[in-house]
Amino acid sequence: MKLKSILTIAAISIASLTYGQEASEALQISGSVDTYFKYDFEKAPNIKTYFANEHNSVSLGMIDLALKKTTGKASFVGELSFGPRGQAQSIAPSADGESFHIQNLYVNYAFSDKFTMTAGYMGTFVGYEVISPVANFNYSTSYLFGYGPFQNAGIKGTYAFSGKASLMVGLFNDWNAYQDLNGVSHIGAQLMLAPVEGWSAYINFLSGSSAGSPGTGTIIDLTTAYQVTEKFKLGLNAADYSIANDNGGYSGAAIYPQYAFSPAVALGLRGEYFNIKGAGGAADASLTAITVSGNLKAGGLTFIPEIRFDSDEDLSQSFMKSNGAATKSAAQFSLAAVYAF
Amino acid sequence: MQISAQTASLPVDERGVHTFLEISELGAAKKETMPANVKHFFKSNAKALKLRSSKGDTAFTGTGKMILTKSTAGIGHPTAEVNYNILVELRENKYRLILTDYIVTPYERDRYANFVPSTTKYRLEDKPGKLNRGEWEGNMKYIITESGKLSAKLKTAMNTTQAISKPEAEKPAAVSTTKW
């Protein structure tokens, strides 16, 4: 009898939910394809930047396909990627060693204009740069990006106080993990502020103990960008990550000035300082990197010529000269083509 | 003025600003209902239009927004939003619609594969370079089409009498079920 009542209530609830649905929007499909050539001036795999790491080769990034559908207050996003950038270089393999090819897979429900909840596997909310080459200005990525999380699976709620401020709080798996082997173990939050038009700032927090980790790891991250003038944009990312009980971490900052000569031509610089914290009393190791990139756009296609100089003061990156001798500096040129649709 | 989506570009006004302008004649019978119909038009398109001010019952000024979508066979994604000023002026038995000051804000992909407004925006009058002429022309064609659709909606609203405020129907007198 009880079961019958529960089933009746469930049926009525589903019926009223269905009745309350608004018209669905058309299915959105978008994506990108990217490829690149990179040349290291010492002919060695020196700068271990994510995604553009193959010397003197016309190499693949990924093909990326994203689907989005909104029906009333509910929506989903499913984003699949195939290729080195979208598989082994950005997604941890599942238990059987295979990649699921998934960059984003989540459902979202807007309870009101102000409050939404999202659950699934999502691009991380931490940091300035992202996996998709369409959403980055530079093609190579920063150390802050490479050392930080790529994706966070979890459930989160976002409350918009106004168009100028919102707060997200959520529970998450270990970094980049489809399945959390030690239970949902991380708590995260993001405060978004947009004080004036063209300026947005995100203060991010993510803390938890990953499976096999010697301690609780905590990231505090600031990501901000300001469109100073119609042509000049300035971005900044600063982060600190510490694993408890002197188990290392990192800290750093990167600045991103970009100037658009026209809607089709822009030049941008990334200047980064990065510090790898020594664990168990070991010394820290610091790096600096300067990257100059152009963006030349023709319709959906963007060419990204780029030159990058890295300085590895403490020899933590094992830079080599062409004769195999250790060196503190490295430089590379790359040309990438990214097509977005 | 009749503009079709085949037209390469919207005409420009005295300021050199791209402008959609349409003048329509209405029958004398519609004169009384015109102001109410304009208000009804703004109200019924509240998602896309905001009425900012009205000058007596002859001029209504507001702002509007349209979303440009790149699609083939109904499948695609939003690529930009266009904000503009809207003016509806009434005179005798006719009205004119002006859409002008189009500002295009391109959309960019965010980390969650959503398309959101970028921080850059440009006026429709800003000439594209050779590399982006195709995209600009696509946007222009879409804006002409959407402006035409909005004009058709206004025409429908102006030709209806539904917006006339009708006196409330007389309520039936209350009845008592306790006394009889």
PDB file of N, CA, C and O in Angstrom, chain A residues 235-306:
ATOM      1  N   GLY A 235      44.783  40.727 -18.151  1.00  0.00           N
ATOM      2  CA  GLY A 235      44.356  39.599 -17.323  1.00  0.00           C
ATOM      3  C   GLY A 235      45.402  39.282 -16.268  1.00  0.00           C
ATOM      4  O   GLY A 235      46.591  39.590 -16.446  1.00  0.00           O
ATOM      5  N   LEU A 236      44.973  38.676 -15.193  1.00  0.00           N
ATOM      6  CA  LEU A 236      45.895  38.312 -14.117  1.00  0.00           C
ATOM      7  C   LEU A 236      45.433  37.007 -13.471  1.00  0.00           C
ATOM      8  O   LEU A 236      44.240  36.809 -13.240  1.00  0.00           O
ATOM      9  N   ASN A 237      46.398  36.146 -13.197  1.00  0.00           N
ATOM     10  CA  ASN A 237      46.111  34.923 -12.458  1.00  0.00           C
ATOM     11  C   ASN A 237      47.175  34.767 -11.380  1.00  0.00           C
ATOM     12  O   ASN A 237      48.368  34.871 -11.664  1.00  0.00           O
ATOM     13  N   ALA A 238      46.727  34.554 -10.164  1.00  0.00           N
ATOM     14  CA  ALA A 238      47.669  34.304  -9.075  1.00  0.00           C
ATOM     15  C   ALA A 238      47.114  33.153  -8.243  1.00  0.00           C
ATOM     16  O   ALA A 238      45.896  33.080  -8.030  1.00  0.00           O
ATOM     17  N   ALA A 239      47.986  32.247  -7.822  1.00  0.00           N
ATOM     18  CA  ALA A 239      47.480  31.082  -7.095  1.00  0.00           C
ATOM     19  C   ALA A 239      48.505  30.590  -6.085  1.00  0.00           C
ATOM     20  O   ALA A 239      49.726  30.773  -6.259  1.00  0.00           O
ATOM     21  N   ASP A 240      47.997  29.971  -5.059  1.00  0.00           N
ATOM     22  CA  ASP A 240      48.859  29.312  -4.074  1.00  0.00           C
ATOM     23  C   ASP A 240      48.250  27.953  -3.753  1.00  0.00           C
ATOM     24  O   ASP A 240      47.054  27.854  -3.439  1.00  0.00           O
ATOM     25  N   TYR A 241      49.064  26.921  -3.850  1.00  0.00           N
ATOM     26  CA  TYR A 241      48.599  25.570  -3.533  1.00  0.00           C
ATOM     27  C   TYR A 241      49.564  24.970  -2.513  1.00  0.00           C
ATOM     28  O   TYR A 241      50.781  24.949  -2.731  1.00  0.00           O
ATOM     29  N   SER A 242      49.022  24.494  -1.427  1.00  0.00           N
ATOM     30  CA  SER A 242      49.864  23.901  -0.376  1.00  0.00           C
ATOM     31  C   SER A 242      49.277  22.573   0.059  1.00  0.00           C
ATOM     32  O   SER A 242      48.059  22.458   0.251  1.00  0.00           O
ATOM     33  N   ILE A 243      50.150  21.596   0.211  1.00  0.00           N
ATOM     34  CA  ILE A 243      49.722  20.314   0.780  1.00  0.00           C
ATOM     35  C   ILE A 243      50.204  20.293   2.224  1.00  0.00           C
ATOM     36  O   ILE A 243      51.384  20.574   2.503  1.00  0.00           O
ATOM     37  N   ALA A 244      49.288  19.982   3.118  1.00  0.00           N
ATOM     38  CA  ALA A 244      49.559  20.097   4.553  1.00  0.00           C
ATOM     39  C   ALA A 244      50.786  19.277   4.975  1.00  0.00           C
ATOM     40  O   ALA A 244      51.203  18.343   4.287  1.00  0.00           O
ATOM     41  N   ASN A 245      51.317  19.629   6.106  1.00  0.00           N
ATOM     42  CA  ASN A 245      52.455  18.929   6.717  1.00  0.00           C
ATOM     43  C   ASN A 245      53.721  18.984   5.852  1.00  0.00           C
ATOM     44  O   ASN A 245      54.441  17.995   5.710  1.00  0.00           O
ATOM     45  N   ASP A 246      53.942  20.152   5.253  1.00  0.00           N
ATOM     46  CA  ASP A 246      55.159  20.379   4.477  1.00  0.00           C
ATOM     47  C   ASP A 246      55.318  19.370   3.336  1.00  0.00           C
ATOM     48  O   ASP A 246      56.400  18.818   3.118  1.00  0.00           O
ATOM     49  N   ASN A 247      54.238  19.137   2.623  1.00  0.00           N
ATOM     50  CA  ASN A 247      54.303  18.191   1.510  1.00  0.00           C
ATOM     51  C   ASN A 247      54.294  18.870   0.148  1.00  0.00           C
ATOM     52  O   ASN A 247      53.884  18.271  -0.847  1.00  0.00           O
ATOM     53  N   GLY A 248      54.756  20.084   0.108  1.00  0.00           N
ATOM     54  CA  GLY A 248      54.931  20.754  -1.180  1.00  0.00           C
ATOM     55  C   GLY A 248      53.711  21.501  -1.652  1.00  0.00           C
ATOM     56  O   GLY A 248      52.774  21.780  -0.899  1.00  0.00           O
ATOM     57  N   GLY A 249      53.737  21.816  -2.944  1.00  0.00           N
ATOM     58  CA  GLY A 249      52.674  22.621  -3.560  1.00  0.00           C
ATOM     59  C   GLY A 249      53.307  23.569  -4.565  1.00  0.00           C
ATOM     60  O   GLY A 249      54.411  23.317  -5.077  1.00  0.00           O
ATOM     61  N   TYR A 250      52.639  24.633  -4.850  1.00  0.00           N
ATOM     62  CA  TYR A 250      53.199  25.637  -5.762  1.00  0.00           C
ATOM     63  C   TYR A 250      52.537  26.985  -5.517  1.00  0.00           C
ATOM     64  O   TYR A 250      51.492  27.073  -4.870  1.00  0.00           O
ATOM     65  N   SER A 251      53.164  28.007  -6.047  1.00  0.00           N
ATOM     66  CA  SER A 251      52.546  29.336  -6.044  1.00  0.00           C
ATOM     67  C   SER A 251      53.032  30.059  -7.294  1.00  0.00           C
ATOM     68  O   SER A 251      54.051  29.665  -7.888  1.00  0.00           O
ATOM     69  N   GLY A 252      52.348  31.079  -7.690  1.00  0.00           N
ATOM     70  CA  GLY A 252      52.793  31.798  -8.878  1.00  0.00           C
ATOM     71  C   GLY A 252      51.804  32.852  -9.304  1.00  0.00           C
ATOM     72  O   GLY A 252      50.708  32.975  -8.738  1.00  0.00           O
ATOM     73  N   ALA A 253      52.235  33.597 -10.311  1.00  0.00           N
ATOM     74  CA  ALA A 253      51.368  34.637 -10.866  1.00  0.00           C
ATOM     75  C   ALA A 253      51.696  34.807 -12.340  1.00  0.00           C
ATOM     76  O   ALA A 253      52.846  34.643 -12.766  1.00  0.00           O
ATOM     77  N   ALA A 254      50.675  35.095 -13.091  1.00  0.00           N
ATOM     78  CA  ALA A 254      50.862  35.347 -14.530  1.00  0.00           C
ATOM     79  C   ALA A 254      50.034  36.557 -14.920  1.00  0.00           C
ATOM     80  O   ALA A 254      48.914  36.738 -14.437  1.00  0.00           O
ATOM     81  N   ILE A 255      50.613  37.370 -15.794  1.00  0.00           N
ATOM     82  CA  ILE A 255      49.921  38.562 -16.257  1.00  0.00           C
ATOM     83  C   ILE A 255      49.725  38.447 -17.767  1.00  0.00           C
ATOM     84  O   ILE A 255      50.584  37.912 -18.468  1.00  0.00           O
ATOM     85  N   TYR A 256      48.579  38.918 -18.249  1.00  0.00           N
ATOM     86  CA  TYR A 256      48.202  38.705 -19.653  1.00  0.00           C
ATOM     87  C   TYR A 256      47.755  40.019 -20.302  1.00  0.00           C
ATOM     88  O   TYR A 256      46.552  40.265 -20.436  1.00  0.00           O
ATOM     89  N   PRO A 257      48.662  40.886 -20.717  1.00  0.00           N
ATOM     90  CA  PRO A 257      48.246  42.063 -21.488  1.00  0.00           C
ATOM     91  C   PRO A 257      48.006  41.675 -22.954  1.00  0.00           C
ATOM     92  O   PRO A 257      48.809  40.946 -23.534  1.00  0.00           O
ATOM     93  N   GLN A 258      46.918  42.163 -23.516  1.00  0.00           N
ATOM     94  CA  GLN A 258      46.578  41.826 -24.912  1.00  0.00           C
ATOM     95  C   GLN A 258      46.075  43.078 -25.621  1.00  0.00           C
ATOM     96  O   GLN A 258      45.285  43.832 -25.058  1.00  0.00           O
ATOM     97  N   TYR A 259      46.534  43.263 -26.853  1.00  0.00           N
ATOM     98  CA  TYR A 259      46.135  44.448 -27.613  1.00  0.00           C
ATOM     99  C   TYR A 259      45.555  44.013 -28.948  1.00  0.00           C
ATOM    100  O   TYR A 259      46.201  43.268 -29.696  1.00  0.00           O
ATOM    101  N   ALA A 260      44.339  44.466 -29.240  1.00  0.00           N
ATOM    102  CA  ALA A 260      43.680  44.121 -30.505  1.00  0.00           C
ATOM    103  C   ALA A 260      43.859  45.275 -31.489  1.00  0.00           C
ATOM    104  O   ALA A 260      43.305  46.356 -31.287  1.00  0.00           O
ATOM    105  N   PHE A 261      44.642  45.050 -32.518  1.00  0.00           N
ATOM    106  CA  PHE A 261      44.814  46.083 -33.549  1.00  0.00           C
ATOM    107  C   PHE A 261      43.540  46.225 -34.378  1.00  0.00           C
ATOM    108  O   PHE A 261      43.234  47.298 -34.881  1.00  0.00           O
ATOM    109  N   SER A 262      42.841  45.127 -34.530  1.00  0.00           N
ATOM    110  CA  SER A 262      41.553  45.106 -35.231  1.00  0.00           C
ATOM    111  C   SER A 262      40.819  43.867 -34.712  1.00  0.00           C
ATOM    112  O   SER A 262      41.406  43.061 -33.987  1.00  0.00           O
ATOM    113  N   PRO A 263      39.548  43.686 -35.090  1.00  0.00           N
ATOM    114  CA  PRO A 263      38.874  42.456 -34.638  1.00  0.00           C
ATOM    115  C   PRO A 263      39.585  41.192 -35.123  1.00  0.00           C
ATOM    116  O   PRO A 263      39.417  40.118 -34.552  1.00  0.00           O
ATOM    117  N   ALA A 264      40.420  41.315 -36.180  1.00  0.00           N
ATOM    118  CA  ALA A 264      41.060  40.129 -36.755  1.00  0.00           C
ATOM    119  C   ALA A 264      42.504  39.939 -36.310  1.00  0.00           C
ATOM    120  O   ALA A 264      43.059  38.850 -36.473  1.00  0.00           O
ATOM    121  N   VAL A 265      43.117  40.977 -35.774  1.00  0.00           N
ATOM    122  CA  VAL A 265      44.548  40.895 -35.450  1.00  0.00           C
ATOM    123  C   VAL A 265      44.794  41.372 -34.018  1.00  0.00           C
ATOM    124  O   VAL A 265      44.420  42.499 -33.668  1.00  0.00           O
ATOM    125  N   ALA A 266      45.424  40.522 -33.227  1.00  0.00           N
ATOM    126  CA  ALA A 266      45.729  40.906 -31.837  1.00  0.00           C
ATOM    127  C   ALA A 266      47.076  40.325 -31.437  1.00  0.00           C
ATOM    128  O   ALA A 266      47.528  39.308 -31.987  1.00  0.00           O
ATOM    129  N   LEU A 267      47.698  41.001 -30.481  1.00  0.00           N
ATOM    130  CA  LEU A 267      48.986  40.553 -29.974  1.00  0.00           C
ATOM    131  C   LEU A 267      48.886  40.477 -28.455  1.00  0.00           C
ATOM    132  O   LEU A 267      48.322  41.377 -27.821  1.00  0.00           O
ATOM    133  N   GLY A 268      49.423  39.416 -27.889  1.00  0.00           N
ATOM    134  CA  GLY A 268      49.326  39.266 -26.444  1.00  0.00           C
ATOM    135  C   GLY A 268      50.601  38.715 -25.839  1.00  0.00           C
ATOM    136  O   GLY A 268      51.362  38.009 -26.501  1.00  0.00           O
ATOM    137  N   LEU A 269      50.808  39.072 -24.595  1.00  0.00           N
ATOM    138  CA  LEU A 269      51.994  38.605 -23.888  1.00  0.00           C
ATOM    139  C   LEU A 269      51.558  37.902 -22.609  1.00  0.00           C
ATOM    140  O   LEU A 269      50.559  38.291 -21.999  1.00  0.00           O
ATOM    141  N   ARG A 270      52.282  36.870 -22.247  1.00  0.00           N
ATOM    142  CA  ARG A 270      52.064  36.252 -20.943  1.00  0.00           C
ATOM    143  C   ARG A 270      53.398  36.264 -20.211  1.00  0.00           C
ATOM    144  O   ARG A 270      54.394  35.726 -20.711  1.00  0.00           O
ATOM    145  N   GLY A 271      53.408  36.868 -19.067  1.00  0.00           N
ATOM    146  CA  GLY A 271      54.599  36.862 -18.227  1.00  0.00           C
ATOM    147  C   GLY A 271      54.281  36.105 -16.957  1.00  0.00           C
ATOM    148  O   GLY A 271      53.303  36.430 -16.274  1.00  0.00           O
ATOM    149  N   GLU A 272      55.081  35.092 -16.661  1.00  0.00           N
ATOM    150  CA  GLU A 272      54.727  34.241 -15.528  1.00  0.00           C
ATOM    151  C   GLU A 272      55.911  34.014 -14.587  1.00  0.00           C
ATOM    152  O   GLU A 272      57.043  33.801 -15.034  1.00  0.00           O
ATOM    153  N   TYR A 273      55.614  34.048 -13.320  1.00  0.00           N
ATOM    154  CA  TYR A 273      56.564  33.601 -12.299  1.00  0.00           C
ATOM    155  C   TYR A 273      55.933  32.419 -11.590  1.00  0.00           C
ATOM    156  O   TYR A 273      54.760  32.464 -11.188  1.00  0.00           O
ATOM    157  N   PHE A 274      56.713  31.337 -11.433  1.00  0.00           N
ATOM    158  CA  PHE A 274      56.152  30.120 -10.849  1.00  0.00           C
ATOM    159  C   PHE A 274      57.149  29.534  -9.854  1.00  0.00           C
ATOM    160  O   PHE A 274      58.349  29.479 -10.131  1.00  0.00           O
ATOM    161  N   ASN A 275      56.636  29.099  -8.730  1.00  0.00           N
ATOM    162  CA  ASN A 275      57.503  28.553  -7.685  1.00  0.00           C
ATOM    163  C   ASN A 275      56.979  27.184  -7.248  1.00  0.00           C
ATOM    164  O   ASN A 275      55.815  27.054  -6.850  1.00  0.00           O
ATOM    165  N   ILE A 276      57.856  26.189  -7.356  1.00  0.00           N
ATOM    166  CA  ILE A 276      57.481  24.841  -6.915  1.00  0.00           C
ATOM    167  C   ILE A 276      57.980  24.687  -5.477  1.00  0.00           C
ATOM    168  O   ILE A 276      59.187  24.816  -5.214  1.00  0.00           O
ATOM    169  N   LYS A 277      57.045  24.430  -4.580  1.00  0.00           N
ATOM    170  CA  LYS A 277      57.421  24.349  -3.166  1.00  0.00           C
ATOM    171  C   LYS A 277      58.116  23.023  -2.877  1.00  0.00           C
ATOM    172  O   LYS A 277      57.607  21.954  -3.266  1.00  0.00           O
ATOM    173  N   GLY A 278      59.222  23.091  -2.211  1.00  0.00           N
ATOM    174  CA  GLY A 278      59.944  21.874  -1.832  1.00  0.00           C
ATOM    175  C   GLY A 278      59.212  21.145  -0.711  1.00  0.00           C
ATOM    176  O   GLY A 278      58.713  21.768   0.221  1.00  0.00           O
ATOM    177  N   ALA A 279      59.143  19.841  -0.816  1.00  0.00           N
ATOM    178  CA  ALA A 279      58.480  19.041   0.229  1.00  0.00           C
ATOM    179  C   ALA A 279      59.504  18.535   1.240  1.00  0.00           C
ATOM    180  O   ALA A 279      60.666  18.300   0.896  1.00  0.00           O
ATOM    181  N   GLY A 280      59.074  18.404   2.485  1.00  0.00           N
ATOM    182  CA  GLY A 280      59.928  17.829   3.534  1.00  0.00           C
ATOM    183  C   GLY A 280      61.222  18.600   3.755  1.00  0.00           C
ATOM    184  O   GLY A 280      62.283  18.009   3.943  1.00  0.00           O
ATOM    185  N   GLY A 281      61.130  19.913   3.686  1.00  0.00           N
ATOM    186  CA  GLY A 281      62.298  20.750   3.945  1.00  0.00           C
ATOM    187  C   GLY A 281      63.186  20.979   2.736  1.00  0.00           C
ATOM    188  O   GLY A 281      64.175  21.706   2.819  1.00  0.00           O
ATOM    189  N   ALA A 282      62.851  20.380   1.592  1.00  0.00           N
ATOM    190  CA  ALA A 282      63.650  20.596   0.376  1.00  0.00           C
ATOM    191  C   ALA A 282      63.470  22.034  -0.101  1.00  0.00           C
ATOM    192  O   ALA A 282      62.475  22.696   0.216  1.00  0.00           O
ATOM    193  N   ALA A 283      64.452  22.485  -0.879  1.00  0.00           N
ATOM    194  CA  ALA A 283      64.404  23.870  -1.358  1.00  0.00           C
ATOM    195  C   ALA A 283      63.335  24.042  -2.441  1.00  0.00           C
ATOM    196  O   ALA A 283      62.986  23.093  -3.139  1.00  0.00           O
ATOM    197  N   ASP A 284      62.833  25.258  -2.549  1.00  0.00           N
ATOM    198  CA  ASP A 284      61.878  25.570  -3.625  1.00  0.00           C
ATOM    199  C   ASP A 284      62.629  25.670  -4.950  1.00  0.00           C
ATOM    200  O   ASP A 284      63.859  25.807  -4.973  1.00  0.00           O
ATOM    201  N   ALA A 285      61.877  25.624  -6.030  1.00  0.00           N
ATOM    202  CA  ALA A 285      62.472  25.818  -7.360  1.00  0.00           C
ATOM    203  C   ALA A 285      61.604  26.828  -8.109  1.00  0.00           C
ATOM    204  O   ALA A 285      60.378  26.701  -8.123  1.00  0.00           O
ATOM    205  N   SER A 286      62.236  27.816  -8.697  1.00  0.00           N
ATOM    206  CA  SER A 286      61.441  28.866  -9.358  1.00  0.00           C
ATOM    207  C   SER A 286      61.672  28.888 -10.864  1.00  0.00           C
ATOM    208  O   SER A 286      62.724  28.482 -11.364  1.00  0.00           O
ATOM    209  N   LEU A 287      60.689  29.406 -11.565  1.00  0.00           N
ATOM    210  CA  LEU A 287      60.713  29.507 -13.028  1.00  0.00           C
ATOM    211  C   LEU A 287      60.134  30.842 -13.437  1.00  0.00           C
ATOM    212  O   LEU A 287      59.239  31.368 -12.763  1.00  0.00           O
ATOM    213  N   THR A 288      60.625  31.359 -14.541  1.00  0.00           N
ATOM    214  CA  THR A 288      59.940  32.489 -15.165  1.00  0.00           C
ATOM    215  C   THR A 288      59.748  32.158 -16.647  1.00  0.00           C
ATOM    216  O   THR A 288      60.560  31.436 -17.235  1.00  0.00           O
ATOM    217  N   ALA A 289      58.689  32.678 -17.216  1.00  0.00           N
ATOM    218  CA  ALA A 289      58.408  32.395 -18.619  1.00  0.00           C
ATOM    219  C   ALA A 289      57.762  33.612 -19.269  1.00  0.00           C
ATOM    220  O   ALA A 289      56.888  34.246 -18.673  1.00  0.00           O
ATOM    221  N   ILE A 290      58.234  33.917 -20.468  1.00  0.00           N
ATOM    222  CA  ILE A 290      57.640  35.003 -21.256  1.00  0.00           C
ATOM    223  C   ILE A 290      57.163  34.404 -22.575  1.00  0.00           C
ATOM    224  O   ILE A 290      57.932  33.745 -23.276  1.00  0.00           O
ATOM    225  N   THR A 291      55.919  34.645 -22.886  1.00  0.00           N
ATOM    226  CA  THR A 291      55.340  34.106 -24.116  1.00  0.00           C
ATOM    227  C   THR A 291      54.686  35.249 -24.882  1.00  0.00           C
ATOM    228  O   THR A 291      53.893  36.005 -24.312  1.00  0.00           O
ATOM    229  N   VAL A 292      55.025  35.376 -26.158  1.00  0.00           N
ATOM    230  CA  VAL A 292      54.403  36.388 -27.014  1.00  0.00           C
ATOM    231  C   VAL A 292      53.626  35.661 -28.104  1.00  0.00           C
ATOM    232  O   VAL A 292      54.195  34.833 -28.823  1.00  0.00           O
ATOM    233  N   SER A 293      52.331  35.967 -28.212  1.00  0.00           N
ATOM    234  CA  SER A 293      51.469  35.264 -29.166  1.00  0.00           C
ATOM    235  C   SER A 293      50.690  36.258 -30.004  1.00  0.00           C
ATOM    236  O   SER A 293      50.267  37.311 -29.520  1.00  0.00           O
ATOM    237  N   GLY A 294      50.488  35.898 -31.237  1.00  0.00           N
ATOM    238  CA  GLY A 294      49.601  36.667 -32.105  1.00  0.00           C
ATOM    239  C   GLY A 294      48.327  35.880 -32.326  1.00  0.00           C
ATOM    240  O   GLY A 294      48.329  34.649 -32.223  1.00  0.00           O
ATOM    241  N   ASN A 295      47.249  36.568 -32.584  1.00  0.00           N
ATOM    242  CA  ASN A 295      45.986  35.915 -32.971  1.00  0.00           C
ATOM    243  C   ASN A 295      45.551  36.542 -34.289  1.00  0.00           C
ATOM    244  O   ASN A 295      45.247  37.740 -34.349  1.00  0.00           O
ATOM    245  N   LEU A 296      45.553  35.753 -35.346  1.00  0.00           N
ATOM    246  CA  LEU A 296      45.117  36.231 -36.659  1.00  0.00           C
ATOM    247  C   LEU A 296      43.866  35.457 -37.034  1.00  0.00           C
ATOM    248  O   LEU A 296      43.937  34.235 -37.221  1.00  0.00           O
ATOM    249  N   LYS A 297      42.741  36.170 -37.120  1.00  0.00           N
ATOM    250  CA  LYS A 297      41.465  35.481 -37.312  1.00  0.00           C
ATOM    251  C   LYS A 297      40.900  35.697 -38.705  1.00  0.00           C
ATOM    252  O   LYS A 297      40.919  36.812 -39.218  1.00  0.00           O
ATOM    253  N   ALA A 298      40.410  34.625 -39.264  1.00  0.00           N
ATOM    254  CA  ALA A 298      39.708  34.700 -40.553  1.00  0.00           C
ATOM    255  C   ALA A 298      38.503  33.792 -40.424  1.00  0.00           C
ATOM    256  O   ALA A 298      38.624  32.570 -40.502  1.00  0.00           O
ATOM    257  N   GLY A 299      37.338  34.389 -40.187  1.00  0.00           N
ATOM    258  CA  GLY A 299      36.144  33.574 -39.947  1.00  0.00           C
ATOM    259  C   GLY A 299      36.350  32.717 -38.719  1.00  0.00           C
ATOM    260  O   GLY A 299      36.727  33.207 -37.662  1.00  0.00           O
ATOM    261  N   GLY A 300      36.156  31.413 -38.860  1.00  0.00           N
ATOM    262  CA  GLY A 300      36.297  30.527 -37.709  1.00  0.00           C
ATOM    263  C   GLY A 300      37.725  30.108 -37.431  1.00  0.00           C
ATOM    264  O   GLY A 300      38.008  29.446 -36.426  1.00  0.00           O
ATOM    265  N   LEU A 301      38.641  30.484 -38.310  1.00  0.00           N
ATOM    266  CA  LEU A 301      40.029  30.020 -38.181  1.00  0.00           C
ATOM    267  C   LEU A 301      40.893  31.057 -37.471  1.00  0.00           C
ATOM    268  O   LEU A 301      40.823  32.246 -37.773  1.00  0.00           O
ATOM    269  N   THR A 302      41.699  30.607 -36.527  1.00  0.00           N
ATOM    270  CA  THR A 302      42.650  31.491 -35.846  1.00  0.00           C
ATOM    271  C   THR A 302      44.046  30.898 -35.963  1.00  0.00           C
ATOM    272  O   THR A 302      44.271  29.736 -35.605  1.00  0.00           O
ATOM    273  N   PHE A 303      44.976  31.695 -36.502  1.00  0.00           N
ATOM    274  CA  PHE A 303      46.387  31.306 -36.507  1.00  0.00           C
ATOM    275  C   PHE A 303      47.039  31.912 -35.267  1.00  0.00           C
ATOM    276  O   PHE A 303      46.820  33.079 -34.954  1.00  0.00           O
ATOM    277  N   ILE A 304      47.846  31.108 -34.591  1.00  0.00           N
ATOM    278  CA  ILE A 304      48.526  31.597 -33.380  1.00  0.00           C
ATOM    279  C   ILE A 304      50.029  31.370 -33.524  1.00  0.00           C
ATOM    280  O   ILE A 304      50.550  30.316 -33.156  1.00  0.00           O
ATOM    281  N   PRO A 305      50.737  32.347 -34.080  1.00  0.00           N
ATOM    282  CA  PRO A 305      52.202  32.267 -34.031  1.00  0.00           C
ATOM    283  C   PRO A 305      52.657  32.645 -32.632  1.00  0.00           C
ATOM    284  O   PRO A 305      52.092  33.562 -32.023  1.00  0.00           O
ATOM    285  N   GLU A 306      53.668  31.951 -32.128  1.00  0.00           N
ATOM    286  CA  GLU A 306      54.027  32.167 -30.712  1.00  0.00           C
ATOM    287  C   GLU A 306      55.518  31.920 -30.504  1.00  0.00           C
ATOM    288  O   GLU A 306      56.082  30.972 -31.044  1.00  0.00           O
TER     289      GLU A 306
END
